[in-house]
Amino acid sequence: MKALEGVRILDFTHVQSGPTCTQLLAWFGADVIKVERPGTGDITRGQLRDLAEADSLYFTMLNHNKRSITLNTKTEQGKKVLEALIKSCDVLVENFAPGALDRMGFTWERIQELNPAMIVASIKGFGPGPYQDCKVYENVAQCTGGAASTTGFRDGLPLVTGAQIGDSGTGLHLCLGIVTALYQRTKTGRGQKVTAAMQDGVLNLCRVKLRDQQRLAHGPLKEYSQYGEGFEFGDAVPRAGNDSGGGQPGRILKCKGWENDPNAYIYFITQAPVWEAICDVIGEPGWKTDPDYATPNARLPRLNAVFERIERWTETHDKFEVMKVLNERDIPCGPILSMKELAEDASLRATGTIVEVEHPVRGSYLSVGNPIKLSDSPTEVTRSPLLGEHTEEILRDVLKFDDTALEELRGSGAIGEPAKLAAE
Ligand code: COA
């Protein structure tokens, strides 16, 4: 069996943040019923399309293992079906703009009336406060959650990161909230509201930067390169380039071939316990006892000199050779791996972190599988549903609609037509 077998999710999510959450729940075995607007569905189905007729990779990679029902929840008939779904599901997950669910007529109070055991889980851009009514996308969250002000180089613009910490990060936070609420429900029998704000999620992931903000009141942040470079600190945590956030100074260094390969670099960490090994590898055995270099504190104002010297060594080897030599000596490091290298990585394929999925319209494509591995609940990734592919199945099997009820619903226009395979 799967960990969440028997749990039914009413998936009212769209775009990225919510769908990442419900995809995880599906991977853990929940029956995830994605409710989409007839005709268009989740807007991402049509965004960034690489093949004219196929659901975009954006959509397929965020909606595996789900079933799709199309339903216009603004019609009377559609509302009735939604009510029936609320009564039949354990969790409703949504990430509409603030107030959208209420405007549809499904307030927390109404949902409680229909199903007191239902867990209602929501992602919003901000928690209660001045921005609670704002619509938010990934980069807005990165900017308002502290990530952008602390990412990039001291003398450059704030930067957003490629990791989707606002969307997928908040999806993860919400997912944990949902399974926690499900666990509490086993004791109380009651549902509850679970909310995760994207600003809060990003700030949670920037926790170490709030740590540094407070350290700043007691002196310069000595592990930041700007300390060694003699630049004064202001009153807010600066952008730290590629400096390591912890007490183990690190930098990205060039490896052989960097002139032509944008990813011929390695992250090198000068972890204190392996300092002597580092000195041997780079050919500076004298630094083991030199008072200017022998201790972590002595090195802090000299980190530029330290990393320039290490780089003179890393530049003579390709990034995988550097990785091999350093790991033999327990020196922590990480080559900069391109998406191409990751896509081709045999070990990631073997663990199911990179999966190849068959899709009836687009053929085979790569996706990131479940990064969370449960020994007793393995994940099998199955393709995302076509728009409305399971409308009839859900109405019959979950809601027990008979032929007459189905016919009536079709006539009302509340459920739309299911997407057809090109071949049909
Ligand atoms: N049938 C009928 N109407 C439906 C429907 C359905 N099945 N599904 C959605 N709708 C309606 C909603 O009720 C809403 O209508 P209303 O505005 O008239 O009340 C409308 O569709 C649009 O919803 P909205 O969420 O406002 O979409 P948007 O495209 O304008 O905004 C976001 C998108 C992401 C900016 C916004 O949803 C948001 O801020 N979400 C919260 C934060 C978040 O998750 N952001 C990250 C997304 S990756």
Coordinates of C-alpha atoms and ligand atoms in Angstrom, one line a residue:
M1 CA 0.0 0.0 0.0
K2 CA 0.9 3.7 -0.3
A3 CA 1.3 6.0 2.7
L4 CA -1.7 8.1 1.9
E5 CA -3.9 5.5 0.4
G6 CA -7.5 6.2 1.2
V7 CA -7.0 9.9 1.4
R8 CA -8.9 11.9 -1.2
I9 CA -7.7 15.4 -2.2
L10 CA -10.0 18.0 -3.9
D11 CA -7.2 19.7 -5.9
F12 CA -8.3 23.2 -6.7
T13 CA -4.7 24.4 -7.4
H14 CA -3.2 26.0 -10.5
V15 CA 0.1 27.3 -11.8
Q16 CA 3.0 26.0 -9.8
S17 CA 2.8 26.4 -6.0
G18 CA -0.3 24.5 -5.3
P19 CA 0.2 21.8 -7.9
T20 CA 3.7 20.9 -6.5
C21 CA 2.0 20.2 -3.1
T22 CA -0.8 18.0 -4.5
Q23 CA 1.6 16.2 -6.8
L24 CA 3.6 15.2 -3.7
L25 CA 0.3 14.0 -2.0
A26 CA -0.5 12.0 -5.1
W27 CA 3.0 10.5 -5.1
F28 CA 2.5 9.4 -1.5
G29 CA -0.7 7.6 -2.6
A30 CA -3.6 10.0 -2.2
D31 CA -6.3 10.1 -4.8
V32 CA -5.9 13.6 -6.2
I33 CA -8.9 15.0 -8.1
K34 CA -7.9 18.2 -10.0
V35 CA -10.8 20.5 -10.7
E36 CA -10.3 22.6 -13.8
R37 CA -12.3 25.1 -15.7
P38 CA -13.9 23.6 -18.8
G39 CA -12.2 24.6 -22.0
T40 CA -9.0 26.0 -20.7
G41 CA -8.1 24.2 -17.5
D42 CA -5.0 25.1 -15.5
I43 CA -3.5 28.0 -17.4
T44 CA -0.1 26.3 -17.5
R45 CA -1.5 23.6 -19.9
G46 CA -1.1 26.2 -22.6
Q47 CA 2.0 28.1 -21.3
L48 CA 5.5 27.8 -22.7
R49 CA 4.3 25.0 -25.1
D50 CA 7.1 23.2 -27.0
L51 CA 4.6 21.1 -29.0
A52 CA 1.6 22.8 -30.5
E53 CA -1.0 20.2 -29.5
A54 CA 0.4 18.8 -26.3
D55 CA 0.0 20.0 -22.7
S56 CA 3.1 22.0 -21.8
L57 CA 6.0 20.5 -19.9
Y58 CA 5.2 23.1 -17.3
F59 CA 1.8 21.4 -16.7
T60 CA 2.8 17.8 -17.2
M61 CA 5.8 18.1 -14.8
L62 CA 3.7 19.5 -12.0
N63 CA 0.6 17.3 -12.3
H64 CA 1.6 13.7 -12.4
N65 CA -0.5 11.0 -10.8
K66 CA -3.7 13.1 -10.7
R67 CA -7.1 12.8 -12.1
S68 CA -8.8 15.7 -13.9
I69 CA -12.4 16.8 -13.8
T70 CA -13.7 19.8 -15.6
L71 CA -16.3 21.8 -13.7
N72 CA -17.5 25.4 -14.0
T73 CA -17.9 26.1 -10.3
K74 CA -19.6 29.4 -11.0
T75 CA -22.8 27.7 -12.4
E76 CA -25.5 26.3 -10.1
Q77 CA -25.0 22.8 -11.3
G78 CA -21.2 23.1 -11.0
K79 CA -21.6 24.3 -7.4
K80 CA -23.7 21.3 -6.6
V81 CA -21.0 19.0 -7.9
L82 CA -18.4 20.9 -6.0
E83 CA -20.5 20.5 -2.8
A84 CA -20.7 16.8 -3.4
L85 CA -16.9 16.6 -3.9
I86 CA -16.3 18.5 -0.7
K87 CA -18.4 15.9 1.1
S88 CA -16.5 13.1 -0.5
C89 CA -12.9 14.4 0.0
D90 CA -10.6 14.7 3.0
V91 CA -8.6 17.8 2.0
L92 CA -9.3 20.8 -0.3
V93 CA -6.2 22.4 -1.6
E94 CA -6.3 25.8 -3.3
N95 CA -4.0 28.6 -4.3
F96 CA -6.4 31.1 -5.9
A97 CA -6.0 34.8 -5.5
P98 CA -7.2 36.0 -2.0
G99 CA -11.0 35.9 -1.7
A100 CA -11.7 33.8 -4.9
L101 CA -13.0 30.8 -3.0
D102 CA -15.2 33.0 -0.9
R103 CA -16.5 34.7 -4.0
M104 CA -17.4 31.3 -5.4
G105 CA -19.5 30.8 -2.3
F106 CA -17.2 28.4 -0.5
T107 CA -16.2 30.1 2.6
W108 CA -14.5 28.2 5.5
E109 CA -17.9 28.3 7.3
R110 CA -19.7 26.8 4.3
I111 CA -17.2 24.1 3.8
Q112 CA -17.3 23.2 7.6
E113 CA -21.1 23.0 7.2
L114 CA -20.7 20.6 4.3
N115 CA -17.9 18.5 5.8
P116 CA -16.6 19.3 9.3
A117 CA -13.7 16.9 8.9
M118 CA -12.4 18.6 5.8
I119 CA -8.9 20.1 5.9
V120 CA -8.8 23.3 3.8
A121 CA -5.3 24.1 2.7
S122 CA -4.4 27.4 1.0
I123 CA -1.4 29.1 -0.4
K124 CA -1.5 32.9 -0.6
G125 CA 1.3 35.4 -1.4
F126 CA 1.2 37.0 2.0
G127 CA -0.2 36.3 5.4
P128 CA -2.6 38.7 7.2
G129 CA -1.3 42.3 7.0
P130 CA -1.0 45.1 4.6
Y131 CA -0.4 42.9 1.5
Q132 CA -2.9 40.1 2.3
D133 CA -5.0 40.8 -0.8
C134 CA -2.2 40.9 -3.3
K135 CA -1.7 38.4 -6.1
V136 CA 1.8 36.9 -6.0
Y137 CA 4.1 34.9 -8.3
E138 CA 7.4 33.3 -7.6
N139 CA 9.7 36.2 -8.0
V140 CA 7.5 38.5 -6.0
A141 CA 7.9 36.1 -3.1
Q142 CA 11.6 35.9 -3.6
C143 CA 11.8 39.6 -3.4
T144 CA 9.5 40.1 -0.5
G145 CA 10.8 37.1 1.5
G146 CA 14.4 38.2 1.8
A147 CA 16.0 36.0 -0.9
A148 CA 16.6 38.7 -3.5
S149 CA 18.2 41.2 -1.2
T150 CA 20.7 38.6 -0.1
T151 CA 21.4 37.0 -3.4
G152 CA 23.8 38.4 -5.9
F153 CA 27.1 40.3 -5.6
R154 CA 27.6 43.2 -3.2
D155 CA 28.1 45.7 -6.0
G156 CA 25.3 44.3 -8.3
L157 CA 21.5 44.2 -8.5
P158 CA 19.5 42.0 -6.1
L159 CA 19.0 38.6 -7.9
V160 CA 16.3 36.0 -8.0
T161 CA 17.4 32.4 -7.9
G162 CA 16.6 29.7 -10.4
A163 CA 15.3 27.4 -7.6
Q164 CA 11.6 28.0 -7.2
I165 CA 11.7 28.6 -3.5
G166 CA 8.5 30.8 -3.6
D167 CA 6.3 28.3 -5.5
S168 CA 7.7 24.8 -5.0
G169 CA 9.1 25.8 -1.6
T170 CA 5.7 26.9 -0.4
G171 CA 4.1 23.9 -1.9
L172 CA 6.4 21.8 0.3
H173 CA 5.5 23.8 3.3
L174 CA 1.8 23.4 2.6
C175 CA 2.2 19.6 2.1
L176 CA 3.7 19.2 5.5
G177 CA 0.9 21.3 7.0
I178 CA -1.7 19.0 5.3
V179 CA -0.2 15.7 6.5
T180 CA 0.2 17.2 10.0
A181 CA -3.5 18.2 10.0
L182 CA -4.4 14.7 8.7
Y183 CA -2.5 13.2 11.6
Q184 CA -4.2 15.6 14.1
R185 CA -7.6 14.7 12.6
T186 CA -7.0 11.0 13.5
K187 CA -7.3 12.2 17.1
T188 CA -9.8 15.0 17.0
G189 CA -12.0 14.0 14.0
R190 CA -12.0 17.6 13.0
G191 CA -10.8 19.4 10.0
Q192 CA -8.9 22.7 10.1
K193 CA -7.5 25.5 8.0
V194 CA -3.9 25.1 6.9
T195 CA -2.3 28.2 5.3
A196 CA 1.2 28.8 3.9
A197 CA 2.1 32.3 2.7
M198 CA 4.8 32.4 0.0
Q199 CA 6.6 35.3 1.8
D200 CA 6.7 33.3 5.0
G201 CA 8.0 30.2 3.1
V202 CA 10.8 32.1 1.4
L203 CA 11.7 33.8 4.7
N204 CA 11.8 30.4 6.4
L205 CA 14.3 29.3 3.8
C206 CA 16.3 32.5 4.4
R207 CA 16.5 31.9 8.1
V208 CA 20.4 32.1 8.1
K209 CA 20.2 35.6 6.7
L210 CA 18.0 36.8 9.6
R211 CA 20.6 35.2 11.8
D212 CA 23.3 37.3 10.1
Q213 CA 21.1 40.4 10.4
Q214 CA 21.3 40.1 14.1
R215 CA 25.0 39.2 14.2
L216 CA 25.6 42.4 12.3
A217 CA 24.7 44.4 15.4
H218 CA 27.8 42.9 17.1
G219 CA 30.4 43.5 14.4
P220 CA 31.2 42.7 10.7
L221 CA 30.3 39.3 9.2
K222 CA 33.8 38.0 9.0
E223 CA 33.1 35.1 6.7
Y224 CA 31.7 37.4 4.0
S225 CA 34.3 38.3 1.4
Q226 CA 33.7 42.0 1.8
Y227 CA 35.2 41.8 5.2
G228 CA 38.6 40.7 3.8
E229 CA 38.2 43.2 1.0
G230 CA 37.9 46.0 3.5
F231 CA 34.3 47.1 2.6
E232 CA 32.2 48.5 5.4
F233 CA 29.0 46.7 6.3
G234 CA 25.7 48.7 6.2
D235 CA 22.8 48.2 8.5
A236 CA 21.3 45.3 6.5
V237 CA 22.7 41.9 5.5
P238 CA 24.5 42.4 2.2
R239 CA 24.5 40.2 -0.9
A240 CA 27.3 37.7 -0.3
G241 CA 28.0 36.5 -3.8
N242 CA 29.0 32.8 -3.6
D243 CA 30.3 33.0 -0.1
S244 CA 29.3 30.2 2.1
G245 CA 26.6 31.1 4.6
G246 CA 28.0 29.2 7.5
G247 CA 31.3 29.2 9.4
Q248 CA 32.9 27.0 6.7
P249 CA 34.1 29.5 4.1
G250 CA 33.5 28.5 0.5
R251 CA 33.6 29.9 -3.0
I252 CA 33.0 28.9 -6.6
L253 CA 36.3 28.3 -8.3
K254 CA 37.3 27.9 -11.9
C255 CA 38.2 24.4 -13.2
K256 CA 40.0 23.4 -16.4
G257 CA 38.0 24.5 -19.4
W258 CA 36.2 27.4 -17.8
E259 CA 37.1 29.7 -20.7
N260 CA 34.7 27.8 -22.9
D261 CA 32.4 25.9 -20.6
P262 CA 30.0 28.1 -18.5
N263 CA 29.8 25.3 -15.9
A264 CA 33.4 24.3 -15.5
Y265 CA 33.5 25.4 -11.9
I266 CA 33.4 23.8 -8.5
Y267 CA 32.2 24.9 -5.1
F268 CA 35.1 24.5 -2.7
I269 CA 34.6 24.5 1.1
T270 CA 37.6 25.1 3.4
Q271 CA 36.2 23.1 6.2
A272 CA 38.4 23.6 9.2
P273 CA 39.0 19.9 10.2
V274 CA 40.4 19.2 6.7
W275 CA 42.6 22.3 6.4
E276 CA 45.8 20.3 6.5
A277 CA 44.6 18.1 3.7
I278 CA 43.7 21.1 1.6
C279 CA 47.2 22.5 2.1
D280 CA 48.7 19.3 0.9
V281 CA 46.4 19.1 -2.2
I282 CA 47.1 22.6 -3.3
G283 CA 50.8 22.4 -2.6
E284 CA 51.0 24.8 0.3
P285 CA 52.2 22.5 3.2
G286 CA 53.7 25.6 4.9
W287 CA 50.2 27.0 5.5
K288 CA 49.5 24.2 8.0
T289 CA 51.7 25.9 10.6
D290 CA 51.9 29.5 9.2
P291 CA 50.1 31.6 11.9
D292 CA 48.5 33.7 9.1
Y293 CA 46.8 30.6 7.7
A294 CA 46.8 27.8 10.3
T295 CA 43.5 28.7 12.1
P296 CA 40.1 29.5 10.8
N297 CA 40.1 32.9 12.5
A298 CA 43.5 33.8 11.1
R299 CA 42.3 32.9 7.6
L300 CA 39.1 35.0 7.7
P301 CA 40.7 38.3 6.6
R302 CA 42.7 36.4 4.0
L303 CA 40.0 34.4 2.3
N304 CA 40.6 36.0 -1.1
A305 CA 44.3 35.0 -1.0
V306 CA 43.3 31.5 0.2
F307 CA 40.8 31.0 -2.6
E308 CA 43.0 32.5 -5.3
R309 CA 45.7 30.0 -4.3
I310 CA 43.2 27.1 -4.3
E311 CA 41.9 28.2 -7.7
R312 CA 45.4 28.1 -9.2
W313 CA 45.2 24.3 -8.4
T314 CA 41.5 23.7 -9.4
E315 CA 42.2 25.4 -12.8
T316 CA 44.6 22.6 -13.6
H317 CA 41.9 19.8 -13.4
D318 CA 38.4 19.4 -14.8
K319 CA 35.6 19.6 -12.2
F320 CA 35.1 15.9 -11.9
E321 CA 38.8 15.3 -11.3
V322 CA 38.8 18.0 -8.6
M323 CA 35.7 16.3 -7.0
K324 CA 37.5 12.9 -7.0
V325 CA 40.7 14.2 -5.5
L326 CA 39.0 16.3 -2.8
N327 CA 36.5 13.6 -1.8
E328 CA 39.3 11.1 -1.3
R329 CA 40.5 13.5 1.4
D330 CA 37.0 14.2 2.8
I331 CA 37.1 17.8 1.6
P332 CA 33.6 19.0 0.9
C333 CA 33.0 20.3 -2.7
G334 CA 30.4 20.2 -5.4
P335 CA 30.9 20.6 -9.2
I336 CA 28.5 23.0 -10.9
L337 CA 26.3 20.5 -12.8
S338 CA 24.3 21.8 -15.8
M339 CA 20.7 20.7 -16.4
K340 CA 22.1 18.7 -19.3
E341 CA 24.4 16.8 -17.0
L342 CA 21.7 16.2 -14.5
A343 CA 19.3 15.0 -17.1
E344 CA 21.9 12.4 -18.2
D345 CA 22.9 11.4 -14.7
A346 CA 22.6 7.6 -14.4
S347 CA 22.4 7.5 -10.6
L348 CA 19.5 10.1 -10.5
R349 CA 17.7 7.9 -13.0
A350 CA 18.3 4.8 -10.9
T351 CA 16.8 6.4 -7.8
G352 CA 13.8 7.8 -9.6
T353 CA 14.8 11.4 -9.0
I354 CA 14.9 11.9 -12.8
V355 CA 12.2 9.9 -14.5
E356 CA 11.2 9.3 -18.1
V357 CA 7.4 9.4 -18.5
E358 CA 5.3 8.4 -21.4
H359 CA 2.5 10.7 -22.6
P360 CA 0.0 9.8 -25.2
V361 CA 0.2 13.2 -26.9
R362 CA 3.8 14.3 -26.5
G363 CA 5.5 11.0 -26.3
S364 CA 8.2 10.5 -23.7
Y365 CA 9.6 13.3 -21.6
L366 CA 11.8 13.8 -18.6
S367 CA 10.7 14.9 -15.2
V368 CA 11.9 15.3 -11.7
G369 CA 10.4 12.4 -9.7
N370 CA 9.6 12.4 -6.0
P371 CA 12.7 13.7 -4.2
I372 CA 11.3 12.2 -0.9
K373 CA 11.9 8.5 -0.6
L374 CA 9.7 6.3 1.6
S375 CA 10.9 2.7 2.0
D376 CA 7.4 1.4 2.6
S377 CA 5.7 3.6 0.0
P378 CA 7.6 3.8 -3.2
T379 CA 6.6 6.3 -5.8
E380 CA 5.5 5.3 -9.3
V381 CA 5.3 8.4 -11.5
T382 CA 2.4 8.3 -13.9
R383 CA 1.6 10.9 -16.6
S384 CA -0.5 14.0 -15.9
P385 CA -4.2 13.8 -17.0
L386 CA -5.6 15.4 -20.1
L387 CA -8.1 18.1 -19.4
G388 CA -11.3 16.5 -18.1
E389 CA -10.0 13.0 -18.8
H390 CA -11.6 11.7 -15.7
T391 CA -14.7 13.8 -15.4
E392 CA -17.2 11.0 -16.1
E393 CA -15.2 8.4 -14.1
I394 CA -15.2 10.7 -11.0
L395 CA -18.8 11.6 -11.3
R396 CA -19.8 7.9 -11.6
D397 CA -17.3 6.3 -9.2
V398 CA -16.8 8.9 -6.5
L399 CA -20.1 10.8 -6.6
K400 CA -22.3 7.9 -7.7
F401 CA -24.0 9.8 -10.6
D402 CA -26.2 7.6 -12.7
D403 CA -26.8 8.0 -16.5
T404 CA -29.8 10.4 -16.0
A405 CA -27.9 12.7 -13.6
L406 CA -24.9 12.7 -15.9
E407 CA -27.0 13.6 -18.9
E408 CA -28.6 16.5 -17.1
L409 CA -25.2 17.8 -16.0
R410 CA -23.8 17.6 -19.6
G411 CA -26.8 19.6 -20.8
S412 CA -26.2 22.3 -18.2
G413 CA -22.7 23.0 -19.6
A414 CA -21.2 22.8 -16.2
I415 CA -18.7 20.0 -17.0
G416 CA -17.6 20.8 -20.6
E417 CA -16.1 18.3 -23.0
P418 CA -13.1 16.1 -22.1
A419 CA -9.9 16.7 -24.1
K420 CA -9.5 14.1 -26.8
L421 CA -6.4 12.3 -27.9
A422 CA -5.2 13.5 -31.3
A423 CA -5.7 9.9 -32.6
E424 CA -9.3 9.6 -31.5
Ligands
COA1 N1 -14.8 27.3 -12.5 C1 -15.2 28.6 -12.5 N2 -14.3 29.6 -12.1 C2 -13.1 29.2 -11.7 C3 -12.7 27.9 -11.7 C4 -13.6 26.9 -12.1 N3 -13.3 25.6 -12.1 N4 -11.4 27.8 -11.2 C5 -11.0 29.1 -11.0 N5 -12.1 29.9 -11.3 C6 -12.1 31.4 -11.1 C7 -11.9 31.9 -9.7 O1 -13.0 31.7 -9.0 C8 -11.4 33.3 -9.9 O2 -12.6 34.1 -10.2 P1 -12.9 35.5 -9.6 O3 -11.7 36.3 -9.6 O4 -14.0 36.0 -10.4 O5 -13.4 35.3 -8.2 C9 -10.7 33.2 -11.3 O6 -11.0 31.9 -11.8 C10 -9.2 33.4 -11.3 O7 -8.6 33.0 -10.1 P2 -7.2 33.7 -9.7 O8 -6.6 32.9 -8.7 O9 -7.4 35.2 -9.4 O10 -6.3 33.6 -11.1 P3 -5.3 34.6 -11.7 O11 -4.8 33.9 -12.9 O12 -5.9 36.0 -11.9 O13 -4.1 34.8 -10.6 C11 -2.3 34.0 -9.2 C12 -3.1 33.8 -10.5 C13 -1.3 32.9 -9.1 C14 -1.6 35.4 -9.3 C15 -3.3 34.0 -8.0 O14 -4.1 32.8 -8.1 C16 -2.6 34.1 -6.7 O15 -2.1 35.1 -6.2 N6 -2.6 32.9 -6.0 C17 -2.1 32.8 -4.6 C18 -0.6 32.8 -4.6 C19 0.1 31.8 -5.5 O16 -0.2 30.6 -5.3 N7 0.9 32.2 -6.4 C20 1.8 31.4 -7.1 C21 1.2 30.7 -8.3 S1 2.5 29.7 -8.9

